[in-house]
XYZ file of C-alpha atoms in Angstrom:
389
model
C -36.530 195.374 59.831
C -34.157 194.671 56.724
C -37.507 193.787 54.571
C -39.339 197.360 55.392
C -35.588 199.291 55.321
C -35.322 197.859 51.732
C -39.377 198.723 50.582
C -38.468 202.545 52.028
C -35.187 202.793 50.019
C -37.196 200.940 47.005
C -39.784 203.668 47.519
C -37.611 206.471 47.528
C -35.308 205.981 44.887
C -36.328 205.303 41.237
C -33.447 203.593 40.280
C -34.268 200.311 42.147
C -38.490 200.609 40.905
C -36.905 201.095 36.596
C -34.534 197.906 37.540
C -37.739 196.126 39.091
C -34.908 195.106 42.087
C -37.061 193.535 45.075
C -37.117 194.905 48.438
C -35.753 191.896 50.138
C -32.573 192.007 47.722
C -32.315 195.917 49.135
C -32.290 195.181 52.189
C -30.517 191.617 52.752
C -27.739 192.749 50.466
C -27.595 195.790 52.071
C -26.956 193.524 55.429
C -24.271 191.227 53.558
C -22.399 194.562 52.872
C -21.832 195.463 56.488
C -21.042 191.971 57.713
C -18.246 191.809 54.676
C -16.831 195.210 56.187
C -17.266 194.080 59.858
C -15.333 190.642 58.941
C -12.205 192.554 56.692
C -12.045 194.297 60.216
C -12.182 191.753 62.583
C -14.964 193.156 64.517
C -17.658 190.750 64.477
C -18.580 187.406 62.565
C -22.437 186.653 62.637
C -23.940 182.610 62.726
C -27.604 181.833 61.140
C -30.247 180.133 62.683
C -31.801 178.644 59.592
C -35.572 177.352 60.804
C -37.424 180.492 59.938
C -35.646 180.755 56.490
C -36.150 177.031 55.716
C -39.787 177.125 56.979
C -40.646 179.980 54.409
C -38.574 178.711 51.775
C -40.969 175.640 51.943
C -44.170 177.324 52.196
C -43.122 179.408 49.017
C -42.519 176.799 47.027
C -45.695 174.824 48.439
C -47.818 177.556 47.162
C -46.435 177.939 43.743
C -46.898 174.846 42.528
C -50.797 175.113 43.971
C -51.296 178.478 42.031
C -51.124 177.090 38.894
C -52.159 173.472 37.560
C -51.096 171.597 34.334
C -54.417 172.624 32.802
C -53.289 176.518 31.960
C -50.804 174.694 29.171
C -53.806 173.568 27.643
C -55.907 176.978 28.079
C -52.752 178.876 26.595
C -53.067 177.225 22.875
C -50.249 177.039 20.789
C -48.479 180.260 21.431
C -48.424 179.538 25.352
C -46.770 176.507 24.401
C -43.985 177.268 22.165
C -43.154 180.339 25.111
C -42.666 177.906 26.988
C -40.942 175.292 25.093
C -38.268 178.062 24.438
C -37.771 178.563 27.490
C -37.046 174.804 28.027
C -34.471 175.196 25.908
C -32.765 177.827 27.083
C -33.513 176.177 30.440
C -30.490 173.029 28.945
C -28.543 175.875 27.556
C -28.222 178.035 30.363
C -27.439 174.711 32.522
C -25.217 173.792 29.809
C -23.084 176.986 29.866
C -22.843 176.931 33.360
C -21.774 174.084 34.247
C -19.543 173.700 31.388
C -17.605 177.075 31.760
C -17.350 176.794 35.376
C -15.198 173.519 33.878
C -12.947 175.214 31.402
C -12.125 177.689 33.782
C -11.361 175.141 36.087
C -14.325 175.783 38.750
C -16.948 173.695 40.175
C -19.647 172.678 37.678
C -22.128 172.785 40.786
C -21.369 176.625 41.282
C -21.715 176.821 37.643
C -25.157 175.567 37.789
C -26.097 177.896 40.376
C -25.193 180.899 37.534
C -27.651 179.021 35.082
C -31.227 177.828 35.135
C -31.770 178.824 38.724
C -30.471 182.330 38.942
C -31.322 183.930 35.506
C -34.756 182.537 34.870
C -35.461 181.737 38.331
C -34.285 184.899 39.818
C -33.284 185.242 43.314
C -35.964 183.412 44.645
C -35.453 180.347 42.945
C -31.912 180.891 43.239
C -32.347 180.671 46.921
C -34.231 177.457 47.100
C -32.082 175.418 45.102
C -28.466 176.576 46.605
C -29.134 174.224 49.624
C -29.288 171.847 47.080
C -25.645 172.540 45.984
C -24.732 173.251 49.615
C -25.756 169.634 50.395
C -23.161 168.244 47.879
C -20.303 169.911 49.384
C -20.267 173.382 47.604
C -20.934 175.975 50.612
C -20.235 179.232 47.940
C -23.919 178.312 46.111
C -26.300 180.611 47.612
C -23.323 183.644 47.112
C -22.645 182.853 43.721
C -26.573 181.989 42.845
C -27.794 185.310 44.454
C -24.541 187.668 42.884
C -25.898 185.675 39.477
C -29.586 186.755 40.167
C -28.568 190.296 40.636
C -26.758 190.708 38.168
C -29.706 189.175 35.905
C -31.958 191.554 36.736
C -30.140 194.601 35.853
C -28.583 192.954 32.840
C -32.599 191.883 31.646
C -33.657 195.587 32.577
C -30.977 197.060 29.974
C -30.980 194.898 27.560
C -34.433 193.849 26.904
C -35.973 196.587 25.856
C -33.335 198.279 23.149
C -33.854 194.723 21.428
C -37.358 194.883 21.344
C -36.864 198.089 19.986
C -34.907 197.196 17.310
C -36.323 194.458 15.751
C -39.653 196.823 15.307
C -37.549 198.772 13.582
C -35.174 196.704 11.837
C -37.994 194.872 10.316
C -40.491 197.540 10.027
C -43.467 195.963 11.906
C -46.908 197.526 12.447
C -47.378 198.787 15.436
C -50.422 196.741 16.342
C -51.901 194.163 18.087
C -54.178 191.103 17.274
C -57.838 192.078 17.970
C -58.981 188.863 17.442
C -60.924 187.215 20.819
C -58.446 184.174 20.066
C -59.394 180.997 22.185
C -55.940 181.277 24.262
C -56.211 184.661 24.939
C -60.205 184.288 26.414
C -59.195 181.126 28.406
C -56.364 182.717 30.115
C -58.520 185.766 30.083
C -61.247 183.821 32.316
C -58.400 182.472 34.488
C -57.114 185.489 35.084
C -60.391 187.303 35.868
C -61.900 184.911 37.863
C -59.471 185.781 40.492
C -61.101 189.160 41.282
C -63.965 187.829 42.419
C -61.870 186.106 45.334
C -61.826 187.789 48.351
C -58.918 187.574 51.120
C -60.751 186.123 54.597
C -59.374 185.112 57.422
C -61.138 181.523 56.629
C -59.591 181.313 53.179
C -55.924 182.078 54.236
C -56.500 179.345 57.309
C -57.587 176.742 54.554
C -54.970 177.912 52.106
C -52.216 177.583 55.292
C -53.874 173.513 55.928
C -53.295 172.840 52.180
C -49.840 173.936 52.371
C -48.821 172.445 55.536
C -50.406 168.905 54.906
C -48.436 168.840 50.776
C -44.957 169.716 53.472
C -46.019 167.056 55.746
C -46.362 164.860 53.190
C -44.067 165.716 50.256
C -40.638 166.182 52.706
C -40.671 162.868 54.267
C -41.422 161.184 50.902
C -38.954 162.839 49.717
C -36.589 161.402 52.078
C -37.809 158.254 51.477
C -36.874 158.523 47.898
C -33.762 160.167 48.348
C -32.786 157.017 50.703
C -33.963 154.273 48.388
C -32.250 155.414 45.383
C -29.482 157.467 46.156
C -30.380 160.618 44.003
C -30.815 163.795 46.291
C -34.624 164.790 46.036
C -34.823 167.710 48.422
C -38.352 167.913 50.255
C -39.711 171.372 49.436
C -38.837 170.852 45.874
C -40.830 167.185 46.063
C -43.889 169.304 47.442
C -43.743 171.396 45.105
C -44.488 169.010 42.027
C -46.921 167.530 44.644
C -48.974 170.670 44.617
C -49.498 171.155 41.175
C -50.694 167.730 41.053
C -53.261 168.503 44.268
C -54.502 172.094 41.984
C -54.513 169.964 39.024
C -57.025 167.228 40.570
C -58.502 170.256 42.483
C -59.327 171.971 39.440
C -61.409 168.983 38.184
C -62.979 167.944 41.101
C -63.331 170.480 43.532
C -62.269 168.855 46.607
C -61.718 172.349 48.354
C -62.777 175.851 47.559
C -59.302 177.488 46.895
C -58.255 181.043 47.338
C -55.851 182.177 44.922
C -56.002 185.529 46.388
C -55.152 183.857 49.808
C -53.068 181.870 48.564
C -50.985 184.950 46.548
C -50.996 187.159 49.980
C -49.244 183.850 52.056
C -46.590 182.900 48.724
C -45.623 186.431 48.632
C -44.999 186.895 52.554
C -43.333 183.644 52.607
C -40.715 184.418 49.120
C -39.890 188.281 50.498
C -38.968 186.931 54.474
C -37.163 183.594 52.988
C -35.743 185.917 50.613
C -34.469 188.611 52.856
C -32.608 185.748 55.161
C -30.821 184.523 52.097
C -29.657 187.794 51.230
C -28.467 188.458 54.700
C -26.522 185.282 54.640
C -24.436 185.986 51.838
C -20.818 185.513 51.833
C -19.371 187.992 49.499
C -15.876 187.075 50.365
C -16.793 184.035 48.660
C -16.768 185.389 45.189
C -13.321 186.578 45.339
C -12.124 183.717 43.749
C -15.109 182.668 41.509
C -14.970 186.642 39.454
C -13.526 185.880 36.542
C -15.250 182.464 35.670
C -18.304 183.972 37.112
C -17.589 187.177 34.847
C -17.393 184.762 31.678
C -20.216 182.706 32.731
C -23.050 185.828 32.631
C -21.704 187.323 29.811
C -21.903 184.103 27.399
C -25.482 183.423 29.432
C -26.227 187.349 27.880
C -25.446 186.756 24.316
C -26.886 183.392 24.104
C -30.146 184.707 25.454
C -30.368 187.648 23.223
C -29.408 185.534 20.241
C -32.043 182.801 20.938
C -34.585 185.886 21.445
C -33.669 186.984 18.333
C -33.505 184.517 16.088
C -36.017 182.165 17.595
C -38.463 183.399 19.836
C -39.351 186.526 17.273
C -39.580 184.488 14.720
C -42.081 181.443 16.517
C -43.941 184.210 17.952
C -45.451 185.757 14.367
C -42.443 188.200 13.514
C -45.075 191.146 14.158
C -45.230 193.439 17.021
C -46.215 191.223 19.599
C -43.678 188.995 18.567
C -40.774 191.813 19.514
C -42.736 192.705 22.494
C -42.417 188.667 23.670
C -39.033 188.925 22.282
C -38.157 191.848 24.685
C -39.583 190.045 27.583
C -38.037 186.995 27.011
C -34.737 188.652 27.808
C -35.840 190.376 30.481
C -37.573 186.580 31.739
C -34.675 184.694 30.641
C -31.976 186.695 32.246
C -33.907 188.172 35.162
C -37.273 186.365 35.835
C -40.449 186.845 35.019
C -41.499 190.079 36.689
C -38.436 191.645 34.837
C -40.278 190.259 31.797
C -43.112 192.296 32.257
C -41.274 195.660 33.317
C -39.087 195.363 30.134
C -42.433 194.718 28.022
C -44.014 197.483 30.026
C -41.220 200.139 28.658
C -41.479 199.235 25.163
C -45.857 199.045 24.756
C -45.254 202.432 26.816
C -42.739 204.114 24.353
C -45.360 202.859 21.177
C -48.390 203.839 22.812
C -49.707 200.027 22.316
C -50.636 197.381 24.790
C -50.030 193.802 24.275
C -52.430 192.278 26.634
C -51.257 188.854 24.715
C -48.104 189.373 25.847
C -48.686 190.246 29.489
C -50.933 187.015 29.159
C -48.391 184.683 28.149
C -45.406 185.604 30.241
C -46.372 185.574 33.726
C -48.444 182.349 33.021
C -44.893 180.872 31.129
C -42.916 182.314 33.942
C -43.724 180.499 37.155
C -44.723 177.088 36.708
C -44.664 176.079 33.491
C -41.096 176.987 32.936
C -39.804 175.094 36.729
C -41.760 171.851 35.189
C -39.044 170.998 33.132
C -36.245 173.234 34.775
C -36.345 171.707 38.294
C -36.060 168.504 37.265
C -33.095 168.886 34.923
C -31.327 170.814 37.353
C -31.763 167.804 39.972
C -30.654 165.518 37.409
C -27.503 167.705 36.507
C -26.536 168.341 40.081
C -26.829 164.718 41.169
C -24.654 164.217 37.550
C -21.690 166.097 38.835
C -22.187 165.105 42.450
């Protein structure tokens, strides 16, 4: 009910479609509001039953990792990959500023995490999957904080992004143009990309795509465990599974084992993110952040400036310094601070205000975005949180 209340309200008022805000985040936050007010007042106090929201929260991260394999790095070329080794970085330096203002300000460097990595270039989805992650070593604010930090991304990436792109056009007097050239990159992602019309939503496909998923969960959360158990560093299962299925797509790709469905396997990783999103949102705490405001406050900010900065000065300039360069640039921001379809709403704004489409950039970033980006992100979150565990 909360999921269609917040697609009607995201329907009816522009404000949440120029943000890019999702539906769930309408709706579940919507939710949180009233059980905040019913709490102040005594009235009521609700309790979670958890197994629906874990169950998606699995089966979105199953499908992720089998939507894209290791091989698009190599179809991207060399543009692909230094997206995407920027983002790495700011991947440590978001981690790096949370964790270490949340200890000059004398909070937990676990919450602090949760306002890095997780929430600005994760967004609230990944935000979502990796607070029970916190929540397991003893912090029970994480999935408050995280999803407050992903909002908050969003709107900051929406605002921000584009007036830079903007201005370095103008400040250094680029052509407005693209590159025409059928580069090698841009006709390998190109295939990858159009390939996937051709697939066709059946009810076969989706019950093959659901088998996939379900056997990487029965096998990725108990191994998992088993890791976890034998030496001592917190692995959580869905996040296991995930690395599990990009290594199934990856040896899929090459020797077509099973006839995927991307298409099928798009319809069941976006059912799955919007209902495990919409439970997270409802189970928000906001009393929680009472406390945590002014680190928090300080946190976002310096997360802001360093991501405009690195846009700036490094991004634009590995990206060619030309047009499409300030167009990456502007999406970066929007990525970096508010996930990747923020990215391409931010980019969106600026080819629209120039009258010129950047199909390289709308190439690059959603490819960057998902995968690519948790490769290196996931794993040095882990690390960190099992650091200051």
């Amino acid at each position: 009910m909360l999921l269609m209340l917040g697609n009607w309200v995201r329907n009816k008022y522009n404000f949440f479609w120029k943000f890019s805000i999702p539906a769930p985040v309408i709706g579940g936050f919507g939710f949180a509001i009233v059980m905040l007010i019913l709490r102040e007042a005594n009235l009521v106090i609700f309790e979670f039953d958890d197994t629906l929201y874990d169950l998606f929260m699995y089966i979105f991260f199953v499908t992720i990792g089998l939507t894209t394999g290791l091989n698009l790095l190599k179809k991207g070329g060399k543009l692909l990959l230094l997206y995407v080794f920027v983002c790495w970085l700011l991947v440590i330096v978001q981690n790096s500023v949370g964790a270490g203002v949340a200890i000059l300000t004398g909070t937990s460097p676990l919450l602090g995490l949760m306002a890095g990595y997780a929430s600005m270039q994760g967004g609230h989805g990944l935000a979502g999957s990796l607070a029970p992650v916190i929540e397991s070593l003893g912090e029970s604010s994480a999935l408050t904080v995280g999803m407050a930090a992903a909002t908050y991304g969003l709107i900051a990436g929406a605002l921000i992004g584009g007036p830079v792109g903007n201005w370095l056009i103008k400040k250094n007097n680029v052509k407005v143009e693209v590159d025409t050239m059928d580069s090698e990159y841009m006709g390998e992602l190109s295939q990858e990309l159009e390939g996937k019309k051709e697939d066709k939503v059946t009810s076969q496909n989706v019950f093959i795509s659901g088998a996939i998923v379900f056997i990487i969960l029965a096998i990725g959360i108990p191994t998992a465990e088993w890791i976890t158990n034998i030496t001592g560093f917190s692995v959580p299962g869905h996040i296991f599974s995930l690395f599990l299925g990009i290594f199934f797509r990856s040896v899929n790709d090459k020797s077509q084992l099973v006839k995927m469905s991307d298409k099928s396997m798009d319809m069941i990783s976006t059912i799955s993110l919007n209902m495990f999103l919409v439970m997270a949102m409802m189970k928000l705490k906001i009393w929680e952040l009472y406390d945590l405001a002014i680190p928090l406050t300080i946190i976002l900010v310096t997360q802001t400036i360093l991501t405009v900065l690195i846009a700036i000065f490094i991004m634009f300039k590995l990206m060619g310094k030309n047009y499409e360069a300030a167009i990456l640039a502007s999406g970066f921001i929007g990525h970096g601070l508010g996930a990747t379809p923020n990215g391409l709403v931010v980019m969106d704004a600026v080819c629209e205000k120039y009258g010129v489409f950047s199909k390289k950039a709308f190439l690059i970033i959603p490819v960057a975005g998902t995968v690519l980006t948790d490769i290196v992100g996931i794993p040095v979150f882990l690390f960190v949180a099992n650091l200051f565990s």
